[in-house]
Coordinates of C-alpha atoms (C1' of nucleotides) in Angstrom, one line a residue:
Chain A
M30 CA 193.3 160.0 35.8
T31 CA 191.7 156.8 36.5
T32 CA 190.3 154.8 33.5
N33 CA 188.2 151.8 35.8
P34 CA 185.8 153.9 37.7
L35 CA 184.9 152.7 40.9
Q36 CA 182.3 150.9 42.0
P37 CA 179.9 153.6 43.5
T38 CA 180.1 153.5 47.0
N39 CA 177.7 156.3 47.2
F40 CA 176.0 158.7 45.2
I41 CA 178.7 161.5 44.6
Q42 CA 181.2 158.4 43.6
A43 CA 178.1 157.5 40.9
I44 CA 178.3 161.3 39.8
I45 CA 182.1 161.2 39.4
N46 CA 181.8 158.2 37.5
E47 CA 179.7 159.7 35.3
D48 CA 181.6 162.4 35.0
Y49 CA 184.5 160.4 33.9
K50 CA 182.1 158.8 31.1
S51 CA 181.5 162.4 29.7
N52 CA 185.1 163.3 30.2
K53 CA 183.3 166.4 31.9
Y54 CA 186.5 167.5 33.6
G55 CA 189.2 165.5 31.5
G56 CA 189.0 162.7 34.3
R57 CA 190.3 165.3 37.0
V58 CA 188.5 164.9 40.4
H59 CA 189.9 168.1 42.5
T60 CA 187.6 168.7 45.9
R61 CA 187.7 171.0 48.7
F62 CA 187.3 171.2 52.1
P63 CA 186.0 174.7 53.0
P64 CA 185.7 175.8 56.9
E65 CA 184.7 179.0 58.4
P66 CA 187.7 179.5 61.1
N67 CA 184.9 180.5 63.5
G68 CA 184.8 177.7 66.0
Y69 CA 186.1 174.3 66.3
L70 CA 185.7 171.3 64.2
H71 CA 183.6 168.3 65.3
I72 CA 182.6 164.9 64.3
G73 CA 180.0 166.6 61.3
H74 CA 183.1 167.9 59.8
A75 CA 185.0 164.6 60.0
K76 CA 182.7 163.5 57.8
S77 CA 182.7 166.0 55.3
I78 CA 186.7 165.9 55.5
C79 CA 186.5 162.2 54.9
L80 CA 184.4 162.4 52.1
N81 CA 186.6 165.4 50.7
F82 CA 189.9 163.6 51.0
G83 CA 188.3 160.4 50.6
L84 CA 187.3 160.9 47.3
A85 CA 190.0 162.6 46.4
A86 CA 192.3 159.8 47.1
E87 CA 190.4 157.4 45.8
N88 CA 190.1 158.6 42.5
Q89 CA 194.0 159.8 42.4
G90 CA 192.8 163.3 42.8
L91 CA 193.4 166.5 45.0
C92 CA 191.5 167.9 47.8
N93 CA 192.7 171.6 49.0
L94 CA 192.1 173.2 52.5
R95 CA 190.4 176.8 52.2
F96 CA 189.6 178.6 55.2
D97 CA 186.2 180.7 54.1
D98 CA 187.5 183.7 56.1
T99 CA 185.0 186.7 54.4
N100 CA 183.7 187.4 57.6
P101 CA 186.1 188.5 59.9
A102 CA 183.5 189.5 62.6
K103 CA 183.4 186.3 63.4
E104 CA 186.7 184.4 62.2
E105 CA 189.8 184.3 64.6
V106 CA 193.5 182.7 64.4
E107 CA 192.6 180.2 67.3
Y108 CA 190.4 178.6 65.1
V109 CA 192.2 178.3 62.1
D110 CA 195.1 176.9 64.0
S111 CA 193.0 174.2 65.6
I112 CA 191.3 173.2 62.7
Q113 CA 194.5 172.6 60.7
A114 CA 195.6 170.6 63.6
D115 CA 192.3 168.5 63.3
V116 CA 192.0 167.9 59.7
R117 CA 196.3 166.8 60.2
W118 CA 195.5 164.6 63.3
L119 CA 192.7 162.9 61.4
G120 CA 195.1 161.9 59.1
F121 CA 194.7 164.0 56.1
S122 CA 197.1 166.2 54.2
W123 CA 196.9 169.1 51.7
D124 CA 200.2 169.4 51.1
D125 CA 201.0 172.8 49.8
R126 CA 197.2 173.7 48.7
L127 CA 196.2 175.7 51.8
F128 CA 194.3 178.7 50.8
Y129 CA 192.1 181.4 52.1
A130 CA 189.2 183.1 50.2
S131 CA 190.9 186.2 51.4
D132 CA 193.7 185.1 49.4
Y133 CA 191.4 186.2 46.4
F134 CA 190.0 189.4 47.7
D135 CA 191.4 191.6 44.9
Q136 CA 190.1 189.2 42.3
F137 CA 186.7 189.2 43.7
Y138 CA 186.7 192.7 43.8
H139 CA 188.0 192.9 40.0
Y140 CA 185.1 190.6 39.0
A141 CA 182.8 192.6 40.9
T142 CA 183.5 195.4 38.6
Q143 CA 183.1 193.0 35.7
L144 CA 179.6 192.4 36.9
I145 CA 178.8 195.8 36.9
R146 CA 180.0 196.4 34.0
A147 CA 177.6 193.6 32.5
G148 CA 174.8 195.2 34.0
K149 CA 174.3 192.3 36.1
A150 CA 175.3 193.8 39.7
Y151 CA 174.3 197.2 41.1
V152 CA 175.0 199.2 44.5
C153 CA 171.6 199.3 46.5
D154 CA 171.1 202.3 49.2
L155 CA 167.9 200.3 51.1
T156 CA 168.7 199.8 54.6
A157 CA 168.9 196.2 56.0
Q158 CA 165.2 196.8 57.0
Q159 CA 164.2 198.5 53.7
M160 CA 165.7 195.2 52.1
R161 CA 163.6 192.7 54.4
E162 CA 160.9 194.3 53.2
Y163 CA 161.3 194.5 49.6
R164 CA 162.5 191.1 49.4
G165 CA 158.6 189.7 49.6
T166 CA 157.9 186.7 51.3
L167 CA 157.6 183.0 51.0
T168 CA 154.6 183.0 48.9
E169 CA 154.9 186.5 47.8
P170 CA 157.2 188.3 45.2
G171 CA 159.8 190.9 46.2
K172 CA 159.9 194.1 44.5
D173 CA 162.9 196.0 42.8
S174 CA 164.8 198.4 44.6
P175 CA 164.6 201.8 43.5
Y176 CA 168.5 201.7 43.1
R177 CA 168.1 198.6 40.9
N178 CA 168.5 200.7 37.4
R179 CA 171.4 202.7 38.4
S180 CA 173.7 203.7 35.6
I181 CA 176.7 201.3 35.0
E182 CA 178.6 204.6 35.6
E183 CA 177.3 205.6 38.8
N184 CA 177.5 201.8 40.3
L185 CA 181.1 201.6 39.3
D186 CA 181.9 204.9 41.1
L187 CA 179.3 204.2 44.1
F188 CA 181.2 200.2 44.4
E189 CA 184.8 202.0 44.3
R190 CA 183.7 204.6 47.0
M191 CA 182.5 201.6 49.1
K192 CA 186.0 200.1 48.8
N193 CA 187.9 203.2 49.3
G194 CA 185.8 203.5 52.7
E195 CA 183.8 207.1 51.9
F196 CA 180.4 205.2 53.5
P197 CA 179.5 204.1 56.8
D198 CA 179.2 200.6 57.7
G199 CA 176.0 198.7 56.4
S200 CA 174.8 202.0 54.4
R201 CA 175.4 200.2 51.1
V202 CA 175.7 196.7 49.3
L203 CA 176.5 195.6 46.1
R204 CA 173.5 193.1 45.0
A205 CA 173.1 190.8 41.9
K206 CA 170.4 192.1 39.5
I207 CA 168.8 188.6 39.1
D208 CA 165.0 188.2 39.9
M209 CA 162.9 190.4 42.4
A210 CA 160.0 187.7 41.7
S211 CA 162.2 184.6 41.8
P212 CA 160.2 182.0 43.9
N213 CA 163.9 181.0 45.3
M214 CA 164.4 183.2 48.1
T215 CA 168.4 183.4 47.1
M216 CA 167.8 184.8 43.8
R217 CA 166.0 187.8 44.6
D218 CA 169.0 190.3 44.2
P219 CA 171.1 188.6 46.8
A220 CA 174.2 190.9 48.5
L221 CA 177.3 190.2 47.2
Y222 CA 179.8 192.9 48.9
R223 CA 178.7 194.6 52.4
I224 CA 180.6 197.4 54.1
L225 CA 182.0 196.3 57.4
R226 CA 184.9 197.9 59.3
A227 CA 186.5 195.0 60.8
H228 CA 189.8 194.2 61.2
H229 CA 190.6 191.0 58.9
Q230 CA 193.3 188.3 60.6
R231 CA 194.9 188.1 57.3
T232 CA 194.3 191.0 55.0
G233 CA 194.3 193.5 57.8
D234 CA 192.6 197.0 57.4
K235 CA 193.0 196.8 53.8
W236 CA 189.6 196.1 52.9
C237 CA 186.2 197.5 54.5
I238 CA 183.7 195.7 52.1
Y239 CA 184.0 191.8 52.2
P240 CA 182.3 189.8 49.9
M241 CA 179.1 187.1 51.0
Y242 CA 179.7 183.5 50.7
D243 CA 177.1 182.8 48.0
Y244 CA 179.6 185.3 45.8
A245 CA 182.9 184.6 47.1
H246 CA 182.6 180.4 47.1
P247 CA 181.8 179.6 43.5
I248 CA 184.8 181.8 42.6
S249 CA 187.4 180.3 44.7
D250 CA 186.1 176.8 43.8
S251 CA 186.2 178.1 40.0
I252 CA 190.0 179.8 40.8
E253 CA 191.4 176.5 42.3
G254 CA 190.0 174.5 39.7
I255 CA 187.5 172.3 42.0
T256 CA 185.5 169.9 39.9
H257 CA 182.8 168.9 42.9
S258 CA 182.1 171.4 45.4
I259 CA 180.4 169.5 48.0
C260 CA 178.6 171.1 50.8
T261 CA 175.7 170.3 53.0
L262 CA 172.0 170.1 51.9
E263 CA 170.8 173.9 53.1
F264 CA 173.1 175.2 50.1
E265 CA 170.8 173.3 47.6
D266 CA 168.7 176.3 47.1
H267 CA 172.0 178.4 46.4
R268 CA 173.2 176.2 43.7
P269 CA 171.3 178.4 40.8
L270 CA 173.2 181.4 42.5
Y271 CA 176.5 179.3 42.7
D272 CA 176.1 178.3 39.1
W273 CA 174.7 182.1 37.8
V274 CA 177.8 183.8 39.6
L275 CA 180.3 181.8 37.3
E276 CA 178.0 181.7 34.8
A277 CA 177.9 185.8 34.4
L278 CA 181.6 185.8 34.9
Q279 CA 182.1 183.4 32.0
I280 CA 184.7 181.3 34.0
Y281 CA 185.5 178.1 34.7
R282 CA 182.6 176.2 36.5
P283 CA 182.5 173.2 38.9
Q284 CA 179.6 172.0 40.2
Q285 CA 177.8 171.9 43.5
I286 CA 176.7 168.6 45.2
E287 CA 174.7 168.3 48.2
F288 CA 174.7 166.0 51.0
A289 CA 172.9 165.3 54.6
R290 CA 175.1 166.3 57.3
L291 CA 175.6 164.4 60.4
N292 CA 173.4 164.3 63.0
L293 CA 174.3 161.7 66.5
T294 CA 172.1 161.3 69.0
N295 CA 172.7 162.4 72.6
T296 CA 174.6 165.2 71.7
V297 CA 174.6 168.8 69.7
M298 CA 176.0 169.8 66.5
S299 CA 175.9 173.0 65.9
K300 CA 178.9 175.7 66.4
R301 CA 176.2 177.8 68.2
K302 CA 174.9 175.2 70.7
L303 CA 178.6 173.6 71.4
R304 CA 180.1 177.3 71.5
E305 CA 177.1 177.9 74.3
L306 CA 178.1 174.8 76.2
V307 CA 181.7 176.3 76.3
E308 CA 181.1 180.0 77.0
Q309 CA 178.7 179.2 79.6
G310 CA 180.6 176.5 81.5
F311 CA 178.6 173.5 80.9
V312 CA 182.0 171.8 79.7
S313 CA 185.5 172.9 80.3
G314 CA 186.5 174.0 77.0
W315 CA 186.2 173.0 73.2
D316 CA 188.2 170.0 74.0
D317 CA 186.2 168.9 76.9
P318 CA 186.0 165.0 76.7
R319 CA 182.4 165.0 76.7
M320 CA 182.1 167.3 73.2
P321 CA 181.5 166.0 70.0
T322 CA 184.2 168.2 68.6
I323 CA 187.4 166.8 67.4
S324 CA 189.4 167.9 69.9
G325 CA 187.1 166.6 72.5
L326 CA 187.2 163.0 70.8
R327 CA 191.3 163.3 70.7
R328 CA 191.1 164.2 74.2
R329 CA 188.8 161.4 75.4
G330 CA 191.3 158.9 73.9
Y331 CA 189.3 158.5 70.3
T332 CA 191.4 157.2 67.6
P333 CA 191.5 158.7 64.0
E334 CA 191.2 155.6 62.9
A335 CA 188.3 154.9 64.6
I336 CA 186.6 158.3 63.2
R337 CA 187.5 157.3 59.8
D338 CA 186.0 154.4 60.2
F339 CA 182.8 155.5 61.5
C340 CA 182.6 158.1 58.7
E341 CA 183.1 155.3 55.7
R342 CA 180.3 153.3 57.8
I343 CA 177.5 155.9 58.3
G344 CA 177.6 156.6 54.4
V345 CA 176.8 159.4 52.3
A346 CA 173.1 160.4 51.2
K347 CA 171.0 162.8 50.9
S348 CA 168.0 162.0 53.8
N349 CA 168.3 163.6 57.1
S350 CA 169.8 161.4 59.6
T351 CA 170.7 161.2 62.9
V352 CA 173.0 157.8 63.8
D353 CA 172.9 156.2 67.2
V354 CA 175.9 157.1 68.6
G355 CA 176.5 153.5 69.4
L356 CA 178.1 153.1 66.0
L357 CA 180.6 155.4 67.2
E358 CA 181.3 153.8 70.2
H359 CA 181.6 150.6 68.1
C360 CA 184.0 151.8 66.2
I361 CA 186.4 152.9 69.0
R362 CA 186.0 149.5 70.6
E363 CA 186.9 147.5 67.9
D364 CA 189.9 149.6 67.1
L365 CA 191.1 149.6 70.6
N366 CA 190.5 146.1 71.1
L367 CA 193.4 145.3 68.9
R368 CA 195.6 148.1 69.8
A369 CA 195.4 148.9 73.6
P370 CA 197.2 146.8 76.1
R371 CA 195.5 145.4 79.0
A372 CA 196.3 146.3 82.8
M373 CA 194.0 146.1 85.7
A374 CA 192.6 148.9 87.5
V375 CA 190.0 148.7 90.3
L376 CA 188.0 152.5 90.5
N377 CA 185.7 151.5 93.7
P378 CA 188.4 149.7 95.6
L379 CA 187.5 147.0 98.1
K380 CA 190.1 145.7 100.2
V381 CA 189.9 141.8 100.1
I382 CA 192.6 139.9 102.3
I383 CA 193.7 136.5 101.7
D384 CA 194.0 135.3 105.0
N385 CA 195.9 132.1 104.3
Y386 CA 198.8 134.0 102.2
P387 CA 201.6 134.7 104.1
A388 CA 202.0 138.4 105.3
D389 CA 204.9 139.2 104.0
Q390 CA 204.9 137.4 100.8
V391 CA 205.2 139.4 97.2
E392 CA 204.6 136.9 94.0
E393 CA 205.6 138.8 90.5
L394 CA 202.9 137.3 88.1
T395 CA 202.8 137.2 84.1
A396 CA 200.3 138.7 82.3
E397 CA 199.7 139.2 78.8
N398 CA 199.6 142.6 77.1
N399 CA 197.0 141.8 74.6
P400 CA 195.5 138.4 74.3
E401 CA 194.4 139.4 70.6
K402 CA 198.0 140.4 69.9
P403 CA 200.6 137.9 71.6
E404 CA 203.5 139.9 70.0
M405 CA 202.6 143.1 72.5
G406 CA 204.5 140.9 75.2
T407 CA 203.7 140.6 78.8
R408 CA 204.4 142.4 82.2
I409 CA 204.8 141.7 85.5
I410 CA 202.1 142.3 88.1
P411 CA 202.9 142.0 92.0
F412 CA 200.5 139.8 94.3
S413 CA 200.3 140.2 98.0
R414 CA 197.9 139.0 100.8
E415 CA 196.0 142.4 100.4
L416 CA 194.1 143.5 97.4
F417 CA 191.8 145.6 96.3
I418 CA 188.5 144.7 94.1
E419 CA 185.6 146.5 92.6
K420 CA 183.0 147.1 95.1
D421 CA 180.6 145.8 92.7
D422 CA 182.3 142.5 92.4
F423 CA 181.5 141.6 96.2
C424 CA 177.7 141.2 96.9
E425 CA 176.2 140.0 100.4
N426 CA 173.4 138.4 98.9
P427 CA 173.9 137.6 95.3
P428 CA 170.9 137.6 92.7
K429 CA 171.0 134.6 90.6
K430 CA 173.7 134.0 88.0
F431 CA 176.1 136.5 90.3
F432 CA 179.2 135.0 89.3
R433 CA 181.5 137.3 91.4
L434 CA 182.5 137.0 94.9
A435 CA 179.8 136.6 97.6
P436 CA 180.0 134.9 101.1
G437 CA 181.0 131.2 100.4
Q438 CA 181.3 132.1 96.5
E439 CA 184.8 131.1 94.6
V440 CA 186.2 133.7 92.4
R441 CA 189.1 133.5 89.9
L442 CA 191.4 136.4 90.3
K443 CA 193.0 137.1 87.0
H444 CA 196.6 136.0 86.1
A445 CA 196.7 134.7 89.9
Y446 CA 194.7 132.1 92.2
I447 CA 191.2 131.1 92.8
I448 CA 190.1 132.4 96.0
K449 CA 186.7 131.8 98.2
C450 CA 184.9 134.2 100.2
E451 CA 185.1 133.2 103.9
S452 CA 183.9 136.5 105.7
F453 CA 183.3 140.0 105.6
V454 CA 183.4 143.1 107.8
K455 CA 180.4 145.4 107.2
D456 CA 179.9 148.8 108.8
E457 CA 176.7 148.6 110.5
Q458 CA 175.8 151.9 110.7
T459 CA 176.1 152.8 106.7
G460 CA 175.7 149.1 105.7
E461 CA 178.9 149.3 103.6
I462 CA 181.1 146.6 103.0
L463 CA 184.5 147.4 104.5
E464 CA 186.5 144.2 103.6
V465 CA 186.2 140.8 102.6
H466 CA 188.4 137.9 104.2
C467 CA 189.2 135.0 101.5
T468 CA 191.5 132.0 101.4
Y469 CA 193.3 131.1 98.5
D470 CA 193.8 127.8 96.6
E471 CA 197.5 127.7 96.5
G472 CA 197.6 125.2 93.4
S473 CA 195.3 127.3 91.4
K474 CA 198.0 130.0 90.3
T475 CA 197.7 130.6 86.6
G476 CA 199.5 127.4 85.0
G477 CA 199.2 125.7 88.4
P478 CA 197.9 121.9 89.0
T479 CA 194.5 123.1 89.9
S480 CA 194.2 126.0 87.9
A481 CA 192.2 124.5 85.6
R482 CA 189.3 123.8 87.7
K483 CA 186.1 125.3 86.3
I484 CA 185.3 129.1 87.9
K485 CA 182.6 130.8 86.9
G486 CA 184.0 134.4 87.5
T487 CA 187.1 136.2 87.0
L488 CA 187.8 139.0 88.6
H489 CA 190.4 142.1 88.1
W490 CA 192.5 143.4 91.0
V491 CA 195.3 145.4 92.0
S492 CA 197.8 144.7 95.0
A493 CA 197.2 146.6 97.7
P494 CA 200.4 147.7 98.9
H495 CA 201.7 148.1 95.0
A496 CA 198.8 150.0 93.8
I497 CA 198.8 153.7 92.4
Q498 CA 196.4 155.9 93.2
A499 CA 195.0 157.6 90.3
E500 CA 192.0 159.9 89.3
V501 CA 189.7 158.3 86.6
R502 CA 187.0 160.3 84.8
L503 CA 183.8 158.5 83.9
Y504 CA 182.1 160.1 81.1
D505 CA 178.3 160.2 79.7
Y506 CA 176.4 161.5 76.9
L507 CA 176.2 165.4 76.9
L508 CA 172.2 165.0 76.4
A509 CA 170.8 163.0 79.0
T510 CA 167.7 162.3 76.2
D511 CA 167.0 158.8 75.1
S512 CA 166.2 159.6 71.2
Q513 CA 166.2 155.8 70.6
S514 CA 163.0 155.2 72.6
N515 CA 161.4 158.7 72.2
P516 CA 162.7 160.2 69.4
E517 CA 160.3 163.2 69.1
D518 CA 161.2 164.0 72.8
A519 CA 164.7 164.4 72.4
I520 CA 164.2 166.9 69.3
E521 CA 161.9 168.7 71.2
T522 CA 164.0 169.0 74.0
E523 CA 167.0 169.8 71.9
E524 CA 165.6 172.3 69.8
A525 CA 163.6 173.8 72.6
N526 CA 164.5 177.4 73.4
D527 CA 166.9 176.0 75.6
F528 CA 168.5 172.9 74.6
K529 CA 170.8 172.9 77.8
D530 CA 167.6 171.5 79.5
A531 CA 168.4 168.4 78.3
F532 CA 172.3 168.4 79.5
N533 CA 173.2 165.5 81.8
P534 CA 174.0 165.9 84.9
K535 CA 175.9 162.6 85.5
S536 CA 177.9 163.6 82.0
L537 CA 181.1 163.6 84.1
E538 CA 181.9 161.6 87.2
R539 CA 185.3 161.8 88.7
L540 CA 186.5 159.2 90.8
A541 CA 189.4 160.4 92.8
N542 CA 190.6 157.2 94.9
C543 CA 191.0 154.4 91.9
M544 CA 193.4 152.0 92.2
L545 CA 196.0 151.2 89.6
E546 CA 198.1 148.2 88.9
P547 CA 202.2 149.6 88.9
S548 CA 203.1 148.8 85.5
L549 CA 200.8 151.9 84.9
Q550 CA 203.1 154.2 86.6
N551 CA 204.5 155.6 83.5
A552 CA 201.6 156.1 81.7
A553 CA 202.5 158.9 78.9
C554 CA 199.6 161.2 78.4
G555 CA 197.4 160.2 75.4
S556 CA 198.4 156.5 75.5
R557 CA 195.3 154.0 75.9
Y558 CA 194.6 151.0 77.9
Q559 CA 191.9 148.5 78.4
F560 CA 191.3 148.5 81.7
L561 CA 190.2 144.6 82.5
R562 CA 186.3 144.3 82.4
L563 CA 185.9 148.0 82.6
G564 CA 186.7 149.8 79.2
Y565 CA 189.1 151.7 77.5
F566 CA 190.8 154.5 79.4
C567 CA 193.0 157.3 77.8
A568 CA 195.3 159.1 80.2
D569 CA 194.4 162.6 79.7
L570 CA 196.5 164.7 77.3
I571 CA 196.5 167.8 80.0
D572 CA 196.1 166.8 83.5
S573 CA 197.8 163.8 83.7
T574 CA 201.3 163.7 85.0
A575 CA 203.7 160.7 86.5
G576 CA 202.9 162.0 90.1
S577 CA 199.2 162.4 89.4
L578 CA 197.8 160.1 86.9
V579 CA 194.2 161.2 85.4
F580 CA 192.7 158.7 83.1
N581 CA 189.6 159.5 80.9
R582 CA 187.0 156.6 80.0
V583 CA 187.0 156.3 76.5
V584 CA 184.1 153.9 76.5
G585 CA 183.1 151.2 78.7
L586 CA 183.3 147.4 77.2
R587 CA 179.8 145.7 76.4
D588 CA 178.2 144.6 79.7
S589 CA 175.7 141.8 79.1
W590 CA 175.5 141.4 82.8
A591 CA 174.5 145.0 83.6
K592 CA 171.9 145.2 80.8
A593 CA 170.4 141.7 82.0
Q594 CA 170.5 143.5 85.6
K595 CA 168.7 146.3 84.0
G596 CA 166.1 144.3 81.8
Chain B
rU27 C1' 148.3 178.9 48.9
rG28 C1' 155.9 180.1 46.5
rG29 C1' 160.7 176.9 45.8
rG30 C1' 164.2 173.5 47.0
rG31 C1' 165.0 168.5 49.0
rC32 C1' 163.7 163.6 51.7
rG33 C1' 160.9 159.2 52.7
rU34 C1' 163.7 151.1 52.3
rC35 C1' 164.0 147.1 59.5
rG36 C1' 164.8 150.4 66.4
rC37 C1' 169.4 153.7 64.0
rC38 C1' 172.2 154.5 59.2
rA39 C1' 172.3 152.4 54.2
rA40 C1' 172.5 149.6 49.2
rG41 C1' 169.1 148.8 45.2
rC42 C1' 167.9 152.6 39.3
rG43 C1' 162.1 146.9 36.0
rG44 C1' 163.4 140.6 37.5
rU45 C1' 161.4 138.9 42.8
rA46 C1' 164.9 143.4 49.4
rA47 C1' 172.5 143.8 50.1
rG48 C1' 175.6 145.2 54.3
rG49 C1' 176.7 147.7 59.1
rC50 C1' 175.0 149.1 64.0
rA51 C1' 171.4 147.9 67.6
rU52 C1' 168.3 143.6 69.4
rC53 C1' 167.2 138.4 70.6
rG54 C1' 169.0 133.1 71.0
rG55 C1' 173.2 129.6 71.4
rA56 C1' 178.9 128.4 71.6
rC57 C1' 183.3 129.6 73.1
rU58 C1' 186.3 132.3 77.3
rC59 C1' 191.4 132.6 83.6
rU60 C1' 188.0 140.1 80.5
rG61 C1' 179.8 138.2 81.9
rA62 C1' 185.1 141.5 77.0
rC63 C1' 186.5 139.7 72.2
rU64 C1' 185.3 135.7 68.7
rC65 C1' 181.7 132.2 66.4
rC66 C1' 177.5 130.5 65.1
rG67 C1' 172.3 131.5 64.4
rA68 C1' 167.3 134.7 64.6
rU69 C1' 165.5 139.4 62.9
rA70 C1' 161.3 143.9 56.3
rU71 C1' 156.5 138.4 52.0
rU72 C1' 158.1 144.1 52.2
rC73 C1' 160.2 149.6 50.3
rC74 C1' 155.1 156.5 53.6
rU75 C1' 149.8 155.8 51.6
rA76 C1' 146.4 154.7 47.3
rG77 C1' 145.2 154.0 42.6
rG78 C1' 147.8 152.9 37.5
rU79 C1' 151.2 150.5 33.6
rU80 C1' 153.7 145.6 33.1
rC81 C1' 154.4 138.4 32.6
rG82 C1' 157.0 141.3 36.8
rA83 C1' 157.5 147.7 40.4
rA84 C1' 161.1 149.7 46.3
rU85 C1' 162.4 150.9 41.4
rC86 C1' 158.1 153.7 35.7
rC87 C1' 153.3 156.9 36.2
rU88 C1' 149.4 159.3 39.0
rA89 C1' 147.1 161.6 43.1
rG90 C1' 147.9 162.2 47.9
rC91 C1' 150.3 162.5 52.9
rG92 C1' 154.6 163.3 56.5
rC93 C1' 159.3 165.4 57.3
rC94 C1' 163.7 168.8 56.7
rC95 C1' 165.7 173.7 54.5
rC96 C1' 165.0 178.9 52.4
rA97 C1' 162.4 185.6 53.9
rG98 C1' 171.3 187.2 57.4
rC99 C1' 174.4 193.4 54.7
rC100 C1' 175.8 184.3 58.4
rA101 C1' 178.5 180.3 56.2

RNA sequence: UGGGGCGUCGCCAAGCGGUAAGGCAUCGGACUCUGACUCCGAUAUUCCUAGGUUCGAAUCCUAGCGCCCCAGCCA
């Protein structure tokens, strides 16, 4: 109970504030997150989770987790487990309020008989095909089912026999008696119960009739004392039915509020499409780091904090929108910049030999772990005569403003010395640069007498004899469409018969021969680092082991040089 | 030609009759032993269009236009 309404941050909070004023729910705020356990949660669900749990928390209210398990044909325990893990990982708690719509099956049944007694529901024997024909079209009214005026006694008898398994699947349904001529298709005597012999993961074979969403949802909300039942826009047309059910039953009435679901550029967000990617092998699973699923983002290296921040920044409204994935990337960079320790890793190694450095000498250099946070301490990095630098950091014929290594050019090695490129060895057949020879300025070591010299470029590097070889996986967008410059095309491609035509064949690039600084040897699975000048990387939760490290690139650092080169 | 929604900067999004917040992106510049971070500055005389009401409109009225959703015994 709050006495000072919050400054509304979105239209739903504004409604809550109004409800406080009118004392609609006695000052209570009670929401729920009601996933159907038929797939993995994705970033779109995260928006809903943050909204529901967030609104409850900010208004000193409660939020339930409720599985909408009314269709056993599609639902599996694997999904209920993953959903709970994901919600928890995102940082939300439902305490002891974990519910299942199936908890209420007896109650639903009882209420249904009540509707029949009130003359508001009837058993209909029309086939699915016939029902479709009787329903009419968007512009023409439907016509009454010939079974619409059965007696209450007959309906009661038939419904009970439906429950008792006396009729085959699909042979009859229980329907609400509303209005076959309603301009709202949802109100044309919608089905409330169907006969379906499917084993339910929680109720087993107790039932052979299962309630429909439109019937089960309002009652579940009512039973749980939900105040604000938040759902997505496509249910707007269902709101009159939601209200009708509760009104007909004369039970407590929550209010349904709809908001626009999240769409993200360069990816897909429907469970159907995500499942296709998984089942047809486009990705390795629901948790493939390219997937916009919570488990995929987690494996990629995203933090719950970044995802929550993202959900706050995108806002909540009713207009269909597609958020630029760049905002998500911004959120994880901002979070990891402050938290991730730095390390040096070379993805595409090029040998550098410091000709005037003693062959058998090894120095232990000190490097800060995070310049943003001195309290994160320092670590030791070995330096020796032979190093690896990034192939991209050397150029035989450098373009203007190339502040990296090139013949005759000087560059600073991070935490170490200033070196100068004297010569290089090139494979004349392939044109590949094989090694680069340099000399170093002995006094230029970090902290040394000539270290303050102005040098434009600083490179990351790894001591060759000390380097740890590792695999690094670079990810790009799932869909290659550039919806920014050509939104129409993107939508067409994505919605085409086969959105997979837009699948980005370069969405995964594996680099097996990367060289890491030795401090990374004990990187724990899931630990995140900023590889200097490259981006943020996360030791893979599944494939990385001490003997064979595997890092995923969470997101690259912003790169104004690359951008300038392109433009 | 039915019903329900939505239309404010490239992408999100505030605004609710008093003279266009903020974020992302973009473009300049400063700083820099990460071309990162940070910092400074720029960026809608205009709110889908056209009329109208008003001293005053993105906000009210009228008429259009555009986009999304609905004809599952899915959710």
